[in-house]
Tab-separated table of C-alpha atoms in Angstrom:
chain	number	residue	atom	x	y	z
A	1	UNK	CA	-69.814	36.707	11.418
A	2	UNK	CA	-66.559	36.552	9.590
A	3	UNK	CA	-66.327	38.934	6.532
A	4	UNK	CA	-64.287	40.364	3.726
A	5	UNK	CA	-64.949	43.722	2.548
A	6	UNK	CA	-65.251	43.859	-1.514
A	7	UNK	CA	-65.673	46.806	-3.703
A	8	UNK	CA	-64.270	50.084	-5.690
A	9	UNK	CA	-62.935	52.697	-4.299
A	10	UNK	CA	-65.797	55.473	-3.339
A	11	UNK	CA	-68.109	52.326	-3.687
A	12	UNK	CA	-69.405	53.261	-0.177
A	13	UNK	CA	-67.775	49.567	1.949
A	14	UNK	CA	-66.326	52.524	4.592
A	15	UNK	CA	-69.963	53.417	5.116
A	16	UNK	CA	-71.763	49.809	5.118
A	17	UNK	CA	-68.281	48.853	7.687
A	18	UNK	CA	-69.154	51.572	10.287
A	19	UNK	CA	-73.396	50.677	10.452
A	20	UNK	CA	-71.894	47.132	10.950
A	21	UNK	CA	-69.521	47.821	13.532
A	22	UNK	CA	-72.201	49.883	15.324
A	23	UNK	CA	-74.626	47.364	15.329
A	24	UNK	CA	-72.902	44.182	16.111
A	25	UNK	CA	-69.319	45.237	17.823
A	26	UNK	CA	-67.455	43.598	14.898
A	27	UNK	CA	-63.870	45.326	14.470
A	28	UNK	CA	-63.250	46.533	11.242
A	29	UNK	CA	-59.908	45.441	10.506
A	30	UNK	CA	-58.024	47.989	7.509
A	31	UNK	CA	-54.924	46.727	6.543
A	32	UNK	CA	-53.135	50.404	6.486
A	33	UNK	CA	-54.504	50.777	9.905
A	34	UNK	CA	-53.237	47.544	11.283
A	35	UNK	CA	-49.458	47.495	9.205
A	36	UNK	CA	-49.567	51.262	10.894
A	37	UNK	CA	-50.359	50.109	14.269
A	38	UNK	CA	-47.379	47.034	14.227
A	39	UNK	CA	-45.143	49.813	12.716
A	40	UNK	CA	-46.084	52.231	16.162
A	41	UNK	CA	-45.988	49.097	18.174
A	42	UNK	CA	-42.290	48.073	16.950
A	43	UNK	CA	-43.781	44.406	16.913
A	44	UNK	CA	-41.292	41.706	14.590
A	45	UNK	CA	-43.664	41.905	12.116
A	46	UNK	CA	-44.266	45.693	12.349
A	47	UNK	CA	-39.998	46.204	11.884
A	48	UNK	CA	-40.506	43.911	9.032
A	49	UNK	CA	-43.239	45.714	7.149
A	50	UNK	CA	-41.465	49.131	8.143
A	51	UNK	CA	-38.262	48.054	5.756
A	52	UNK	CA	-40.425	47.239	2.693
A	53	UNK	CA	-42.415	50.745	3.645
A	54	UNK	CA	-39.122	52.425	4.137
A	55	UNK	CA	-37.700	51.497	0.976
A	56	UNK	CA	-40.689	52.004	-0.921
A	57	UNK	CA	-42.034	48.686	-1.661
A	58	UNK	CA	-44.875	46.988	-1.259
A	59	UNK	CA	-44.710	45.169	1.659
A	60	UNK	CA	-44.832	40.951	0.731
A	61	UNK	CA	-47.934	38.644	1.519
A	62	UNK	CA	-46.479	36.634	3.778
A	63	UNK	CA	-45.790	39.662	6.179
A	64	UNK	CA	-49.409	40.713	5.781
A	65	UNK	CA	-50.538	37.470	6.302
A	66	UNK	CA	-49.095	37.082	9.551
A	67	UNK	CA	-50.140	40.568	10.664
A	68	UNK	CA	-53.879	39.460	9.393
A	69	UNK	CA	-53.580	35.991	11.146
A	70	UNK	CA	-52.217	37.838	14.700
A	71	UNK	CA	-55.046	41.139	14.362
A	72	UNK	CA	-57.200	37.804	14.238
A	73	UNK	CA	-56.046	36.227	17.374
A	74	UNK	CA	-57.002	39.598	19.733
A	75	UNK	CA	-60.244	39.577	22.066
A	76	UNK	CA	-62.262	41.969	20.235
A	77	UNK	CA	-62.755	39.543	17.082
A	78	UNK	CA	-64.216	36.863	19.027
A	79	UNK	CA	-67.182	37.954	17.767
A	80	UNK	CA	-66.266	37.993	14.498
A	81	UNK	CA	-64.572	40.543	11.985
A	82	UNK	CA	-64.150	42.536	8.800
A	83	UNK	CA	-61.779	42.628	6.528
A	84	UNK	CA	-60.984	45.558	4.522
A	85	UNK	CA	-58.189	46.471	1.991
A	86	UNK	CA	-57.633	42.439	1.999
A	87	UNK	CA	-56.603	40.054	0.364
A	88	UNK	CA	-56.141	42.551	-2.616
A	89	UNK	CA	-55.544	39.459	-4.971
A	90	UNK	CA	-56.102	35.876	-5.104
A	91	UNK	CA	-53.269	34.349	-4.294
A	92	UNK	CA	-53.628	36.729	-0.868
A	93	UNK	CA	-57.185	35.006	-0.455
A	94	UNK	CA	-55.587	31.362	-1.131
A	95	UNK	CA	-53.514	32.119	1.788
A	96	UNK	CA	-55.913	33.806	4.199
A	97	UNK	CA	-58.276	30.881	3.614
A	98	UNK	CA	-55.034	28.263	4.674
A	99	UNK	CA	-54.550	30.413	7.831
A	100	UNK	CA	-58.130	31.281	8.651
A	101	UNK	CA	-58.777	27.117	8.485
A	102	UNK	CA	-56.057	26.662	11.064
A	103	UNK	CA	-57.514	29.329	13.280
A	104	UNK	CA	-61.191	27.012	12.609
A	105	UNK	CA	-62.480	30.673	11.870
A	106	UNK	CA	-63.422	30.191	8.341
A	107	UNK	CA	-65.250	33.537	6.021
A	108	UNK	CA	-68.934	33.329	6.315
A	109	UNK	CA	-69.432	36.219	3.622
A	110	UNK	CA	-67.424	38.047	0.829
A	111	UNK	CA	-69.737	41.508	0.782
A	112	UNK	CA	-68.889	43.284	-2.636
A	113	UNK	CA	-70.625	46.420	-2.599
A	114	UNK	CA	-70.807	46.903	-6.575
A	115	UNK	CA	-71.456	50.383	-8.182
A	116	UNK	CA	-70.609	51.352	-11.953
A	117	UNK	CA	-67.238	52.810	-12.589
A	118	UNK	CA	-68.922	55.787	-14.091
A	119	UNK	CA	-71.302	56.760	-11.012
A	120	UNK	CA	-67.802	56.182	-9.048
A	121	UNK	CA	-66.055	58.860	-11.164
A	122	UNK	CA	-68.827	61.164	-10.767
A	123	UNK	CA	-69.179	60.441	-6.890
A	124	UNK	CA	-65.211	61.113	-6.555
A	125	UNK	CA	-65.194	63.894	-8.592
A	126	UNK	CA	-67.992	65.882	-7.110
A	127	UNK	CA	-66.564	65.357	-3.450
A	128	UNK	CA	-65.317	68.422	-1.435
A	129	UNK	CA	-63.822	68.618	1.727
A	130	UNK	CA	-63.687	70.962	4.576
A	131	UNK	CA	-59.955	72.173	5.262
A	132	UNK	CA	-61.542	73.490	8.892
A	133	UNK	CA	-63.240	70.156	10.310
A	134	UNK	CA	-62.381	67.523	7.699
A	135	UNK	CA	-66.166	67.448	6.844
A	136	UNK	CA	-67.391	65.732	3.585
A	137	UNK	CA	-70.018	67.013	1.221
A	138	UNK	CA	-70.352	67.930	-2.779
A	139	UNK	CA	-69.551	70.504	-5.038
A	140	UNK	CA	-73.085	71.944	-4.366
A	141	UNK	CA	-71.341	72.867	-1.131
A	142	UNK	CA	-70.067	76.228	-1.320
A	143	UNK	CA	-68.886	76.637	2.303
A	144	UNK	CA	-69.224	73.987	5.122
A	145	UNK	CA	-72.588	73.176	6.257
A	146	UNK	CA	-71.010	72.054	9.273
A	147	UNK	CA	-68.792	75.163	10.713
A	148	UNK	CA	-68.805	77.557	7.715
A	149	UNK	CA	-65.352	76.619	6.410
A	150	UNK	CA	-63.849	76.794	2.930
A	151	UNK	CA	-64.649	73.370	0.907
A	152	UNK	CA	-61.620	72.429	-1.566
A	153	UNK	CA	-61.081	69.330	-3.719
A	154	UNK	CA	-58.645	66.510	-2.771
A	155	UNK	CA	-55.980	65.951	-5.311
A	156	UNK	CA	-56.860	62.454	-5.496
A	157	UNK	CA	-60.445	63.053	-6.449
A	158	UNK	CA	-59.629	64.525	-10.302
A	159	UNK	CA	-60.738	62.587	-12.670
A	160	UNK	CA	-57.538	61.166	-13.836
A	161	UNK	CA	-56.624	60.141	-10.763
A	162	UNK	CA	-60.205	58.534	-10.172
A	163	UNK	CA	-59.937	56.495	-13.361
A	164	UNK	CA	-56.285	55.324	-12.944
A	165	UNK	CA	-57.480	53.833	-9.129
A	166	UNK	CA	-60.674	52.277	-10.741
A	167	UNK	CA	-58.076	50.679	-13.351
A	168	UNK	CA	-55.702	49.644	-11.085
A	169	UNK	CA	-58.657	48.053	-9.116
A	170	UNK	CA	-60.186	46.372	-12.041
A	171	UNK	CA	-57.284	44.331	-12.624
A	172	UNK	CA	-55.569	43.399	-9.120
A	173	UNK	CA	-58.686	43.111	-7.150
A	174	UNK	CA	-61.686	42.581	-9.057
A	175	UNK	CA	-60.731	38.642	-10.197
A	176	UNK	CA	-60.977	38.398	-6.182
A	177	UNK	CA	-64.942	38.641	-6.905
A	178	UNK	CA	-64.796	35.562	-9.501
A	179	UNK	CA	-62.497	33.686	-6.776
A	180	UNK	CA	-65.013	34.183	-3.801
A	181	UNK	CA	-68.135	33.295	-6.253
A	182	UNK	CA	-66.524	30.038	-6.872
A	183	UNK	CA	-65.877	28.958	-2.952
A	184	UNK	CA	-69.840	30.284	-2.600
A	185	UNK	CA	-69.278	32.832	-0.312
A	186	UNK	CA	-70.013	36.016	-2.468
A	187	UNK	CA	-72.802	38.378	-1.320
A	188	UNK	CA	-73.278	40.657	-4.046
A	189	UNK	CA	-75.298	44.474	-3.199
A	190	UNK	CA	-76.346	47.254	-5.188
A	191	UNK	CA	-74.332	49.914	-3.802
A	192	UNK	CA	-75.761	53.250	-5.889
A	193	UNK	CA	-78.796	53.598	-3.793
A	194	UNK	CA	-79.484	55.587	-0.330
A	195	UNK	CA	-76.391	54.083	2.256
A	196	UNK	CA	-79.866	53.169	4.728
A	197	UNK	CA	-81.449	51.137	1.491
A	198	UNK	CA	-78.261	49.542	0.993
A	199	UNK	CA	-77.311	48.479	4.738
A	200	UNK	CA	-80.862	46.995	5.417
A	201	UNK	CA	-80.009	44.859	1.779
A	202	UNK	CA	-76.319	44.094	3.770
A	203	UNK	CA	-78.343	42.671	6.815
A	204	UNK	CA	-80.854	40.760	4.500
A	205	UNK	CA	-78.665	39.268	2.247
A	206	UNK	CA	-76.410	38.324	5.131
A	207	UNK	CA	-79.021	36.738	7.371
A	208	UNK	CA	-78.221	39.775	10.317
């Protein structure tokens, strides 16, 4: 099963990724995680990416692309694989379709896991964390349920900040939803219920 990962951030896709990787081995491929990794690694591609980084910029498709289409090639995906954090636009999906055909490992599934912006920005904005253990609860937290330590806010999760990612979302990545509707492969799920509720709808809807 060969899937990209769709949705807002704080839409829940880290949650519905890890049940899925549990259940069926499937390596959840984040592109920060993997442009990290070549970076550690020293790869060509990785000394690439680390220049754009470096300097600030964002680092080009066609360096992304062929750290996707490599990731692709290791063991672990023979299974299949998800896709998370790309492509972020379509001319990124264009591409990963081209490559993906000449690997004959075509998508079977775009997942969007779609909740409203505004139960986003109230999910964001009522998240604490612990600064002991890293654990994540809600403002109704006063200390950690987990070891007792203090809860704060991240400086990410103020409102401002919440919108201005939702915005910058809307218009890079959501036209990716329109693009993967028209090549039939979007699986659209009601992310604001219980994460169970949703992940059985995942496995439904995806014939798991």
């Amino acid at each position: 099963m060969n899937i990209v990962l769709l949705g807002a951030p704080g839409a829940g896709k880290g949650t519905q990724a890890a049940k899925l990787v549990e259940e069926y081995e499937l390596p959840h491929i984040s592109t920060g995680d993997m442009l990290r990794a070549a970076v550690k690694e020293g790869t060509p591609l990785g000394k690439k990416a680390k220049s754009f980084m470096d300097a600030g910029d964002l680092v080009p498709d066609d360096v992304i692309i062929g750290l996707v289409t490599e990731r692709l090639q290791s063991k672990d995906t023979e299974k299949g694989f998800i896709l998370d954090g790309f492509p972020r636009t379509s001319a990124q999906a264009v591409a990963l379709d081209a490559e993906l055909s000449k690997l004959e490992r075509p998508l079977d599934a775009a997942l969007l896991i779609d909740v409203d912006s505004e139960v986003i920005v109230g999910r964001l904005t009522s998240r604490r964390m612990c600064k002991d253990c890293g654990y994540i609860g809600t403002a109704a937290d006063a200390t950690c349920p987990k070891c007792g330590g203090e809860m704060y806010q991240r400086d990410d999760d103020n409102e401002a900040t919440v919108r201005n990612r939702l915005d910058v979302y809307e218009k890079s990545t959501a036209p990716l939803i329109d693009y993967y509707r028209g090549c039939d492969l979007l699986v659209a799920i009601d992310g604001d219920r219980d994460p169970e509720v949703v992940y059985a709808d995942v496995k439904k809807s995806l014939g798991l």
